[in-house]
Short mmCIF file of C-alpha atoms and ligand atoms in Angstrom, two decimals:
data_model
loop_
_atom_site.label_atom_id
_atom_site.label_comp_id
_atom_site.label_asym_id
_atom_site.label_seq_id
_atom_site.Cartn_x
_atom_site.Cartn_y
_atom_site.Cartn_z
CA UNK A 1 -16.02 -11.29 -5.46
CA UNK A 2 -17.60 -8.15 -7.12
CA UNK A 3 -20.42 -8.61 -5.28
CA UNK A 4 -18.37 -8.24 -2.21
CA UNK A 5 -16.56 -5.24 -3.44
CA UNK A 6 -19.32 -3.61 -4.73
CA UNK A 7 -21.19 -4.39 -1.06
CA UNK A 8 -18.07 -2.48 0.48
CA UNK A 9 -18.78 0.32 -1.34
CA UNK A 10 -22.47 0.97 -0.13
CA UNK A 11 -23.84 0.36 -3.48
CA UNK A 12 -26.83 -2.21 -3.42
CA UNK A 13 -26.85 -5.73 -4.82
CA UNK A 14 -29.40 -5.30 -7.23
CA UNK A 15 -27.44 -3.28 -9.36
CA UNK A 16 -25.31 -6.15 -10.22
CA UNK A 17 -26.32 -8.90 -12.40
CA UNK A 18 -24.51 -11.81 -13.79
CA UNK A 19 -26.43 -13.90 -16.39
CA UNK A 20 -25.12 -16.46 -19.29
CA UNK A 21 -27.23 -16.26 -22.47
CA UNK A 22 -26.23 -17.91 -25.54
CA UNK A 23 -25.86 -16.56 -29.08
CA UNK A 24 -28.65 -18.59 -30.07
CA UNK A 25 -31.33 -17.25 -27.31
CA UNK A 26 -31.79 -13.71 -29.07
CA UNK A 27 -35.52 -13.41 -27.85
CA UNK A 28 -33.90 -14.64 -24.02
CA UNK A 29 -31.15 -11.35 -23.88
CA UNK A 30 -33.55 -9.05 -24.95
CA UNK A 31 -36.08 -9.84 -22.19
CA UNK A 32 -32.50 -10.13 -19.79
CA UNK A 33 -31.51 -6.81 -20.71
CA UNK A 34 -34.97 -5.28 -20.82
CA UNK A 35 -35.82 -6.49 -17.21
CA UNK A 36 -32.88 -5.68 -16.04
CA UNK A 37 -32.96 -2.40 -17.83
CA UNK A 38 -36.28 -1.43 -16.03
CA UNK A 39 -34.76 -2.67 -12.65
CA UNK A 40 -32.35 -0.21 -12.80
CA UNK A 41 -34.85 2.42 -13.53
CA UNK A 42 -36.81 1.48 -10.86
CA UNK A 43 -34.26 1.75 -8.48
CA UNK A 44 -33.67 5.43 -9.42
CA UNK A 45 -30.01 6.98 -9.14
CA UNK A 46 -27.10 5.10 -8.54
CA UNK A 47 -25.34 5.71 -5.13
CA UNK A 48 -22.61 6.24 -6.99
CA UNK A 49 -24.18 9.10 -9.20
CA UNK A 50 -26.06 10.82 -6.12
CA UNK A 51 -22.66 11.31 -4.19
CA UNK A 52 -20.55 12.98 -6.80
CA UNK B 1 4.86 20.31 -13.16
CA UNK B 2 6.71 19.94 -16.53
CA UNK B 3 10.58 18.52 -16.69
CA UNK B 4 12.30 21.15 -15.91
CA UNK B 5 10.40 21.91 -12.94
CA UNK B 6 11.34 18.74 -11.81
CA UNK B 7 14.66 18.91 -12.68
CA UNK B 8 14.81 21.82 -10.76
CA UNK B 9 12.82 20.54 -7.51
CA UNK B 10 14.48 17.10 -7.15
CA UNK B 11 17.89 18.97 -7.54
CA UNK B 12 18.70 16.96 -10.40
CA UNK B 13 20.97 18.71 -11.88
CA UNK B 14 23.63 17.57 -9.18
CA UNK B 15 23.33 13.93 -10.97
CA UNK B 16 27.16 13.18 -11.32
CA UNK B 17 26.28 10.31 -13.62
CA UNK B 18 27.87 8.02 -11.30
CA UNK B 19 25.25 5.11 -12.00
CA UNK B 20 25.47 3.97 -7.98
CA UNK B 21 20.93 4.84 -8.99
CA UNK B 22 20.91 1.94 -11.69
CA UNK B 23 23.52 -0.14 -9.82
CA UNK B 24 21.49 -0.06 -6.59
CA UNK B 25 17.90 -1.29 -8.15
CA UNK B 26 16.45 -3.78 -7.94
CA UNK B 27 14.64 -3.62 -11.34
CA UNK B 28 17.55 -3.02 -13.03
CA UNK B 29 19.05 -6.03 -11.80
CA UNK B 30 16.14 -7.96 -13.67
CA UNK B 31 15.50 -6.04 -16.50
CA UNK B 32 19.03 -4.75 -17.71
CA UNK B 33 17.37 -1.77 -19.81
CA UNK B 34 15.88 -0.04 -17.28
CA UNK B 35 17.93 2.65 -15.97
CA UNK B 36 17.30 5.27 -13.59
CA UNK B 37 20.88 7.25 -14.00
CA UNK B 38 19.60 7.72 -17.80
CA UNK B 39 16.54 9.11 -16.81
CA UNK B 40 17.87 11.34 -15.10
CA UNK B 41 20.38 11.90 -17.82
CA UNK B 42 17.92 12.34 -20.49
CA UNK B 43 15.85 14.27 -18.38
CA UNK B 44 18.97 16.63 -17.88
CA UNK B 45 19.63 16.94 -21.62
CA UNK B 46 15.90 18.22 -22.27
CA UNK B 47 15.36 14.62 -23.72
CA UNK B 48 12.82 13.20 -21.66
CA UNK B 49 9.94 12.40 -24.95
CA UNK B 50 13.22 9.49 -25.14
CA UNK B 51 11.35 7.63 -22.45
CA UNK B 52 8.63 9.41 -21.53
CA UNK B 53 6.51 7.17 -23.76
CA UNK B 54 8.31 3.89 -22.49
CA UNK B 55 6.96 1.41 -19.79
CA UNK B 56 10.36 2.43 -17.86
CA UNK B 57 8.37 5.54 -16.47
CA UNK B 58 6.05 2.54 -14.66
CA UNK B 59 8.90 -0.07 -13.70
CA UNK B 60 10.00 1.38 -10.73
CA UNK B 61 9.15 0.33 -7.22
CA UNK B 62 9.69 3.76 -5.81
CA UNK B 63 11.46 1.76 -3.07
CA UNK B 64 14.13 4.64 -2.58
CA UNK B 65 17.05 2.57 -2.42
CA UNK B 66 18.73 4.58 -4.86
CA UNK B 67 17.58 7.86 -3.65
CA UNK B 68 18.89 6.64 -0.46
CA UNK B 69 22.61 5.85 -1.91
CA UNK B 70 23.04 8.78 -4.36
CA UNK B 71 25.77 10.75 -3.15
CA UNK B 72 24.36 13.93 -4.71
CA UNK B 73 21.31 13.22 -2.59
CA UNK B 74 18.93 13.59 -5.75
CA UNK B 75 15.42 13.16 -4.79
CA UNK B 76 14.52 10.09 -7.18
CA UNK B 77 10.90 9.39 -5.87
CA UNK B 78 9.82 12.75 -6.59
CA UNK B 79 11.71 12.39 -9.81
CA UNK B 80 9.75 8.82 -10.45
CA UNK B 81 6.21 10.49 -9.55
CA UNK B 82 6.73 13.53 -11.87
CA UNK B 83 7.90 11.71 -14.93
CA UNK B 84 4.64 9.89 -14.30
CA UNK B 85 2.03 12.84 -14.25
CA UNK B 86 3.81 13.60 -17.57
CA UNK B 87 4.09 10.39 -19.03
CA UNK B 88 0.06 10.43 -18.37
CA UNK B 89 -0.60 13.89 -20.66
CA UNK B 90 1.12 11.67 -23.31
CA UNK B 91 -1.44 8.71 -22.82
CA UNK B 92 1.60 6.86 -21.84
CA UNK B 93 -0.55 4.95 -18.74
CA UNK B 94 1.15 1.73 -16.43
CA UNK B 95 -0.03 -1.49 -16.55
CA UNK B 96 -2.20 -1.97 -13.32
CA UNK B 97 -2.21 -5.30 -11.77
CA UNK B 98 -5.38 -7.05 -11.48
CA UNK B 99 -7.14 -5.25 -14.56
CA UNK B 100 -7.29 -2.04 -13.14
CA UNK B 101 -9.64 -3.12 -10.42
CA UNK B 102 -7.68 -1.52 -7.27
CA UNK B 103 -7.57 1.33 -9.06
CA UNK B 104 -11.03 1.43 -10.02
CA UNK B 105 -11.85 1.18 -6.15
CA UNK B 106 -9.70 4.11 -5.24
CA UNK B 107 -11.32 6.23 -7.86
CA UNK B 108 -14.44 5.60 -6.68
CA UNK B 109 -13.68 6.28 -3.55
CA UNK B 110 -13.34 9.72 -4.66
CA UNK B 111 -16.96 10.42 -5.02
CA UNK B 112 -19.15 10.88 -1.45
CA UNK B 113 -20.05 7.07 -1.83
CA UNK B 114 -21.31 5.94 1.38
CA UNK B 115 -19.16 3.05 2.34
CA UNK B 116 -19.86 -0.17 4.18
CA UNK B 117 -16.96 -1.50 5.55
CA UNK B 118 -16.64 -1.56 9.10
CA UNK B 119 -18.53 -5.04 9.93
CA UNK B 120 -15.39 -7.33 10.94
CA UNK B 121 -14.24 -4.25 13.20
CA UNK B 122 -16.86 -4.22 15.55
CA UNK B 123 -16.95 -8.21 15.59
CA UNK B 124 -12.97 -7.88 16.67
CA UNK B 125 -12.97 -5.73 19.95
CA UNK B 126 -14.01 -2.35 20.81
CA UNK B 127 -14.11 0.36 19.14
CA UNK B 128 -15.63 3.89 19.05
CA UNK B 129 -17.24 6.72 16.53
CA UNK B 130 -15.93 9.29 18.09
CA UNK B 131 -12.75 9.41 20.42
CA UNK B 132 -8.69 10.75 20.90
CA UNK B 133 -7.18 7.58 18.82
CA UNK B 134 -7.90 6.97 15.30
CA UNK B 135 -6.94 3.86 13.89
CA UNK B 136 -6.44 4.53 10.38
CA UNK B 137 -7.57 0.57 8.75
CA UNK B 138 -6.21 1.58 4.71
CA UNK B 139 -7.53 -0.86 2.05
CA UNK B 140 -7.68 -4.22 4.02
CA UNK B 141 -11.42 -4.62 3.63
CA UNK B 142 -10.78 -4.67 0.00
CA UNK B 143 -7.80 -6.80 -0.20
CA UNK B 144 -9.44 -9.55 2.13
CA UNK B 145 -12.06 -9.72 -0.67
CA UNK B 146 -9.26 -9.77 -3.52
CA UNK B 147 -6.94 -12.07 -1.97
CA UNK B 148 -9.36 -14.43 -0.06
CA UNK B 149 -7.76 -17.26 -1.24
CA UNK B 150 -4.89 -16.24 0.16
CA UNK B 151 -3.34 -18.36 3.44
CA UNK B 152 -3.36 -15.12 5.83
CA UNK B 153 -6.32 -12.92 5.57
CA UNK B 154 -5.73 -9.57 4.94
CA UNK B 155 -8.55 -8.16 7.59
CA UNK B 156 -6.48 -10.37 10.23
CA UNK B 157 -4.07 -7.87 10.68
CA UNK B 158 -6.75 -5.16 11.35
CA UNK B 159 -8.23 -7.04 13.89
CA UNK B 160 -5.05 -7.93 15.59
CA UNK B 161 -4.67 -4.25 15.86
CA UNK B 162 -7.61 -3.01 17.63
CA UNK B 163 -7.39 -6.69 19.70
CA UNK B 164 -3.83 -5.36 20.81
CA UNK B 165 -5.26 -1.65 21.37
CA UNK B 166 -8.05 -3.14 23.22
CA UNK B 167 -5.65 -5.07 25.77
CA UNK B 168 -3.77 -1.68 26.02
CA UNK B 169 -6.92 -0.20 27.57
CA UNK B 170 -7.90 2.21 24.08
CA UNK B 171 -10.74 1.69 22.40
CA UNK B 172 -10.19 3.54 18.39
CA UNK B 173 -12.34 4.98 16.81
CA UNK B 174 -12.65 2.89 13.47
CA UNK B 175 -15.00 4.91 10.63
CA UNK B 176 -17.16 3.44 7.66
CA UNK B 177 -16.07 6.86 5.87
CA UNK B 178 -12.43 6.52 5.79
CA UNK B 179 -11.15 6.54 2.78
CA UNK B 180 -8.17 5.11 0.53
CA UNK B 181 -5.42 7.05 1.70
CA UNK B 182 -3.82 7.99 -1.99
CA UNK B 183 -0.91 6.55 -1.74
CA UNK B 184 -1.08 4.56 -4.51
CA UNK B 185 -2.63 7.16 -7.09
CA UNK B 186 -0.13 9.58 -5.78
CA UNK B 187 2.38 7.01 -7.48
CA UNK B 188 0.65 6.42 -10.20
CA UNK B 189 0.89 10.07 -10.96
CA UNK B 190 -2.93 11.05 -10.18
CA UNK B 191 -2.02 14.00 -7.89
CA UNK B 192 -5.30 15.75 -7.76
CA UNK B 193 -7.47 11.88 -7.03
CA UNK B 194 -4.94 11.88 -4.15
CA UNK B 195 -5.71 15.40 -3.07
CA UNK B 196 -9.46 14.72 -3.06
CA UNK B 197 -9.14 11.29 -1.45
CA UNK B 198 -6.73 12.97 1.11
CA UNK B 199 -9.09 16.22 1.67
CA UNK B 200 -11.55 13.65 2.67
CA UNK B 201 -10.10 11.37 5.14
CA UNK B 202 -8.51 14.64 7.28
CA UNK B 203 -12.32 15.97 7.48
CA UNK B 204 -12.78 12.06 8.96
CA UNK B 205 -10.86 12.41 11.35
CA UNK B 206 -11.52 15.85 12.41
CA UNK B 207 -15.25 14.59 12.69
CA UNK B 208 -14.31 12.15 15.35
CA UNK B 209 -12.55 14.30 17.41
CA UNK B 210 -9.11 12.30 17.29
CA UNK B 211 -5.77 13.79 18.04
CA UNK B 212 -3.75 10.95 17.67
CA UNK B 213 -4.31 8.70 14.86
CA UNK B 214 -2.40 5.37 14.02
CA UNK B 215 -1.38 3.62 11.09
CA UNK B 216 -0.34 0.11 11.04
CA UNK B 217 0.54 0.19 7.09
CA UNK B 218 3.41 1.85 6.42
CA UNK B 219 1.85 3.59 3.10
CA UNK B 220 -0.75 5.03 4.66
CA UNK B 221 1.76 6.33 7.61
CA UNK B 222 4.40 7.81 5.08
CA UNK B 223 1.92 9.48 2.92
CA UNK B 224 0.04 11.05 5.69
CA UNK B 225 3.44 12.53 7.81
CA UNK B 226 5.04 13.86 4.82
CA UNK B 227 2.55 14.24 1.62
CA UNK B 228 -0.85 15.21 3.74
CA UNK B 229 1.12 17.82 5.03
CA UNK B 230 3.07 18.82 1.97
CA UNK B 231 0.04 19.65 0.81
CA UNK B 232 -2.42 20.67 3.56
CA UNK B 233 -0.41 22.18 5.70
CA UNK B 234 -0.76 21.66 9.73
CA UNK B 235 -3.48 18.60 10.32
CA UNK B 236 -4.70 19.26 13.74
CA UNK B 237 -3.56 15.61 14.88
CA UNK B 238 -0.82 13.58 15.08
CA UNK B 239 0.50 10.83 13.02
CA UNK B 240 1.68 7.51 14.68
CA UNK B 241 3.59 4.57 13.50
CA UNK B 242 1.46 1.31 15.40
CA UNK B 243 4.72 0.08 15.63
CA UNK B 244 6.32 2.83 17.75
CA UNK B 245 3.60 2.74 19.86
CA UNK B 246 3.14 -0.28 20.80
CA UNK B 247 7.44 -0.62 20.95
CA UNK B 248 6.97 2.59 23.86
CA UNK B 249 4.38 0.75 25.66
CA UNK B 250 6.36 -2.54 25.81
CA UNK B 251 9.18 -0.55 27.20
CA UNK B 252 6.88 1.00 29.85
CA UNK B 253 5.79 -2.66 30.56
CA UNK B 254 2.05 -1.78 29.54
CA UNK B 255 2.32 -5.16 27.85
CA UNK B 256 3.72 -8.75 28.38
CA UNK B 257 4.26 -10.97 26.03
CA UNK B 258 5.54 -14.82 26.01
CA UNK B 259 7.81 -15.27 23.39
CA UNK B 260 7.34 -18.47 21.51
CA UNK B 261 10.28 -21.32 19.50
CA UNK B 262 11.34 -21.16 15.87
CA UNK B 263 13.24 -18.98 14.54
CA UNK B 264 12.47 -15.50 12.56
CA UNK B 265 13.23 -12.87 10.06
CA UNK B 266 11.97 -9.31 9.05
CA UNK B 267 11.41 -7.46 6.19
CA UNK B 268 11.56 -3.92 6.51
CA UNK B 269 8.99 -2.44 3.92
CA UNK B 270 10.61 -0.18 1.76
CA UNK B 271 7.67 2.85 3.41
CA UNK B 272 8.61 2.29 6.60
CA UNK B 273 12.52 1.55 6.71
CA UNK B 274 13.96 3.51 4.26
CA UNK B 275 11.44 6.22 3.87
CA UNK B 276 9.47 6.39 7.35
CA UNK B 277 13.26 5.70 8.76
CA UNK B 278 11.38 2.98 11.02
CA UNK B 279 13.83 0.54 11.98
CA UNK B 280 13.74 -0.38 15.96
CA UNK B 281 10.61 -0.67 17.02
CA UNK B 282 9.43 -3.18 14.80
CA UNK B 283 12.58 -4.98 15.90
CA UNK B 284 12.03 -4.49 19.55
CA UNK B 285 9.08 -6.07 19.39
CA UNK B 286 10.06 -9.00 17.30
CA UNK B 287 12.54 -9.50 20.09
CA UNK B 288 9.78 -9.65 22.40
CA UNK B 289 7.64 -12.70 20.48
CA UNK B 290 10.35 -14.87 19.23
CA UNK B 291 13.09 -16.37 20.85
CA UNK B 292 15.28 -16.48 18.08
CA UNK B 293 15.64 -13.67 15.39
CA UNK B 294 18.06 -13.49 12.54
CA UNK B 295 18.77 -10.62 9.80
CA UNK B 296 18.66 -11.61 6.30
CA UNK B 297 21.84 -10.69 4.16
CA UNK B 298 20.37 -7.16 3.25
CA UNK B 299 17.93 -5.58 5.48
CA UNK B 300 17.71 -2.76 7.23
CA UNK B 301 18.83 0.20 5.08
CA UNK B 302 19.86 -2.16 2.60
CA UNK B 303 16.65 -4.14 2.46
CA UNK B 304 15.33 -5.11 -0.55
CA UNK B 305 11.50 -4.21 -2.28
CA UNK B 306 8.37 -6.89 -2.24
CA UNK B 307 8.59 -6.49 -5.79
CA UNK B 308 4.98 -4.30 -6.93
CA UNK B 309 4.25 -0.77 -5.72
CA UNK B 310 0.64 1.17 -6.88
CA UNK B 311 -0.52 -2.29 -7.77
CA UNK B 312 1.51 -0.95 -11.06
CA UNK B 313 3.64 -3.61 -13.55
CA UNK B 314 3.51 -6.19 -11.66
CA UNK B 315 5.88 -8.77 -14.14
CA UNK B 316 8.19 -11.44 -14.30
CA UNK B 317 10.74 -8.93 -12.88
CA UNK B 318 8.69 -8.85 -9.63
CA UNK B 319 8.71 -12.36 -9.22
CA UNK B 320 12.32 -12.49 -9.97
CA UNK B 321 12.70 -10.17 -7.21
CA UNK B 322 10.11 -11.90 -4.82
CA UNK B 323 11.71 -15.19 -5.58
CA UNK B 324 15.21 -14.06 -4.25
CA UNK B 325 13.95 -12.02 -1.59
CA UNK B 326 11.94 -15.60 -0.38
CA UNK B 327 15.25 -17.21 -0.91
CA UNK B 328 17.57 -14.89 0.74
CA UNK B 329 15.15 -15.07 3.69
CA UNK B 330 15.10 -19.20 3.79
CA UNK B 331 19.06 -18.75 3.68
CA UNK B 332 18.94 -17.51 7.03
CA UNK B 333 17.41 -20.68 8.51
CA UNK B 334 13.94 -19.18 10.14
CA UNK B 335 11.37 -20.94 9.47
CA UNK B 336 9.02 -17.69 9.43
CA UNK B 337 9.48 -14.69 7.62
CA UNK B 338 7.85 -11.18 9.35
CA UNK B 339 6.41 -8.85 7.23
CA UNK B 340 4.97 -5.62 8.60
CA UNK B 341 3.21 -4.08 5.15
CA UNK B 342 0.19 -6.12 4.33
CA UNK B 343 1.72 -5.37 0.81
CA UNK B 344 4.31 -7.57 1.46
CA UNK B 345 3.15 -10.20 3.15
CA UNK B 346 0.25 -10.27 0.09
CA UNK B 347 3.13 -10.37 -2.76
CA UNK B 348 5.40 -12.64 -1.03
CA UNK B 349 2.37 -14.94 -0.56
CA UNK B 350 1.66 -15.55 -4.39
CA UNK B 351 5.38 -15.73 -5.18
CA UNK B 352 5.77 -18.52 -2.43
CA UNK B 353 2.15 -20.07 -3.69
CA UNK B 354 4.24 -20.72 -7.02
CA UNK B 355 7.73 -20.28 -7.21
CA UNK B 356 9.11 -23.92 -6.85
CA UNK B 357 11.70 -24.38 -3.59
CA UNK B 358 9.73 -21.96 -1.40
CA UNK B 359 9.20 -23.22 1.94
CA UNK B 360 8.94 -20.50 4.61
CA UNK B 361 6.05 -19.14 6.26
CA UNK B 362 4.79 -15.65 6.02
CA UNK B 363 3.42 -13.50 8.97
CA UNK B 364 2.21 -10.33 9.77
CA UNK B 365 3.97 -8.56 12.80
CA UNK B 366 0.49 -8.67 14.44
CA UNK B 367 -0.16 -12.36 14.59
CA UNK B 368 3.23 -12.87 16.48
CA UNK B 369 1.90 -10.43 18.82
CA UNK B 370 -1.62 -11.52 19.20
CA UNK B 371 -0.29 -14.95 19.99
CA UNK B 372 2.47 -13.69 22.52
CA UNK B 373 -0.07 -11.75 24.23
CA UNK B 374 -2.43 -14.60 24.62
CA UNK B 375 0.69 -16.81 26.43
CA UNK B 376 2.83 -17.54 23.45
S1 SF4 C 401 23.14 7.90 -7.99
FE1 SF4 C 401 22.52 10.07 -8.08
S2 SF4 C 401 24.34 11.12 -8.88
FE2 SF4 C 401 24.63 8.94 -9.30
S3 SF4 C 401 23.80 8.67 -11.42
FE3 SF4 C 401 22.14 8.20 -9.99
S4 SF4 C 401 21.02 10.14 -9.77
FE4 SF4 C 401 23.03 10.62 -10.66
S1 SF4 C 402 13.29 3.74 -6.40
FE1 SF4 C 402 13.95 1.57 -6.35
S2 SF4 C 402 13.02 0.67 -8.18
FE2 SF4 C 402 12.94 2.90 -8.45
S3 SF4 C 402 14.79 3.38 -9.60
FE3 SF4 C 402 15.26 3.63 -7.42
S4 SF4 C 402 16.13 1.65 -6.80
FE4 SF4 C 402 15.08 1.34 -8.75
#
């Protein structure tokens, strides 16, 4: 549903990321965050923060 | 605009402490503590800190039905909304429905976010960038996401609307940067998000040229004839009620429609009847689509709330209220309620998805149309 709303809104899907990691898999959320992290970078501004 | 201002602009000093407010309400009729006439009251007494840091300031369903009895004609909405822009300085914030999200929507509708919401419009009929009609969608693209698991969608009504302007020979202009039309934040006492969102949409519409621009929900239609021009003066186009225009065109015989079996009932959203003063046309053209259609106990004037405004407290109180409404509809024998707010029909379709002994169905004023025009 977020991904539908957030669609709507003319900001892109890749922004949006929904992954389960469990307490034990430290070594697994840092390499989640960190990817996604860089992703984000990568993609540059946010709609959201170019139009205000 | 601090307390006294208000007291001053919604003439409440003329409060004869009657109590025909708190006797009137819906709310109060649920939850026995809240009280407008002591509001007001307090309010008069320079005591409003008594309740400006209660959930009271958020109860109320700005549905007018008290402001509409008052025989000192005190202007309780205005009342309702200013309490709230103070209540907001004290940190004192509502309890949105649905976490917050609607609200989050609206806010970031602020910014120049380029939206993408137009898809199902151009899949339903006709319609145009630039052109004299406007057709003025509000939040359904959102709520059909929200409530998809809902039995009507929400985006239904919006493309019954441009199917019936189609037939009628108009093709709107439907635009991917309309914006939420305030309403809500307006109520939840966020005056300047409303002016921004509002600033926005009348530089829409001036973009595409239209001079006549039409609102099927009555939120959007109140807000624009009486609060975009409160505060922006003059808008260069004109503000229509779908339902008066399509009533006028029925009249002129611009339309036929077959009327189909089963019997029906309306309610008149609180927007449109008691504040937009819309009560025929909607009728006249229920008259036209069903063969048999009966008032409920209180309705017109006297109709009662859908129970949630602002997507603001929406509690057990609201149910109550939904639940009786439901009931006091079945009571009249139809077998299909009318709404013509997709507000309504959305919170009288999860009361009736729950609330045990609920058995009437729920449709929007444009599906009985839709289906009359296509031989009943
Ligand atoms: S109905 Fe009007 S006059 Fe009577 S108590 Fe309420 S605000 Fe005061
Ligand atoms: S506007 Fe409606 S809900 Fe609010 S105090 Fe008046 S009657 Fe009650």
């Amino acid at each position: 549903m977020v991904r539908q709303l957030v669609a709507l809104l003319g900001i892109e899907d890749e922004r949006l990321a929904l992954e389960w990691v469990s307490s034990a898999e430290a070594a697994r959320f840092a390499e989640v965050v960190t990817s996604f992290t860089q992703k984000i970078k990568e993609l540059g501004k946010s709609p959201l923060r170019l139009a205000a | 605009m601090n307390i006294e201002g208000l007291v001053n602009e919604t003439k409440a000093y003329y409060c004869l402490d009657c109590g025909v407010c708190t006797g009137s309400c819906p709310v109060a009729r649920y939850s026995p503590s809240f009280s407008p006439r002591l509001m007001v009251e307090k309010a008069l007494m320079g005591k409003a800190e008594d309740f400006l840091r209660d959930q009271d300031v958020w109860s109320c369903l700005t549905c007018a039905r008290c402001t509409h009895r008052c025989p000192a004609n005190i202007d309780y909405l205005e009342f309702a909304r200013g309490i709230r822009e103070e209540a907001l300085k004290l940190d004192n914030k509502g309890i949105p429905a649905h976490s917050g999200m609607f609200q989050s929507i609206m806010g970031i509708q602020t910014s120049g976010i380029k939206q993408d919401r137009i898809a199902w419009a151009k899949e339903a009929g006709s319609i145009a960038d630039k052109g004299e009609y406007f057709y003025f969608v509000g939040c359904l693209p959102y709520f059909n996401v929200i409530f998809a698991n809902f039995p009507s969608q929400p985006l239904d009504i919006g493309r019954n609307v441009i199917k019936i302007l189609n037939k009628l020979g108009i093709e709107p202009v439907v635009s991917n940067d309309e914006k939420c039309c305030g309403h809500d934040m307006l109520w939840n006492g966020e005056l300047e998000t409303f002016k921004k969102l509002a600033a926005a949409n009348i530089e829409v519409i001036k973009e595409a040229g239209s001079k006549k621009v039409i609102f099927h929900c009555p939120e959007g239609y109140f807000i624009f004839k009486n609060y975009y021009t409160k505060y922006f003066g003059d808008l260069g186009f004109d503000v229509i009620h779908f339902y008066d225009f399509l009533a006028e065109k029925l009249k002129a015989g611009e339309l036929t429609l077959e009327k189909s079996n089963g019997r029906v009932t309306y309610q008149d959203p609180c927007r449109l009847g008691r504040l937009a003063g819309i009560y025929e046309s909607p009728r006249d053209i229920i008259n036209g689509v069903a063969t048999s259609f009966v008032e409920m106990e209180r309705s017109g004037e006297n109709s009662v709330c859908c129970g949630t405004t602002g997507w603001m407290n929406c509690s057990t109180c609201s149910k109550e209220i939904q639940g009786n409404r439901l009931k006091e509809s079945m009571a009249t024998g139809a077998d299909t309620l009318i709404t013509a707010c997709p507000k309504c029909n959305i919170h009288f379709s999860c009361a009736a998805s729950f609330i045990e002994g609920i058995d009437i169905k729920i449709k929007d004023l444009t599906e009985m149309v839709v289906t009359a025009m296509n031989g009943g």
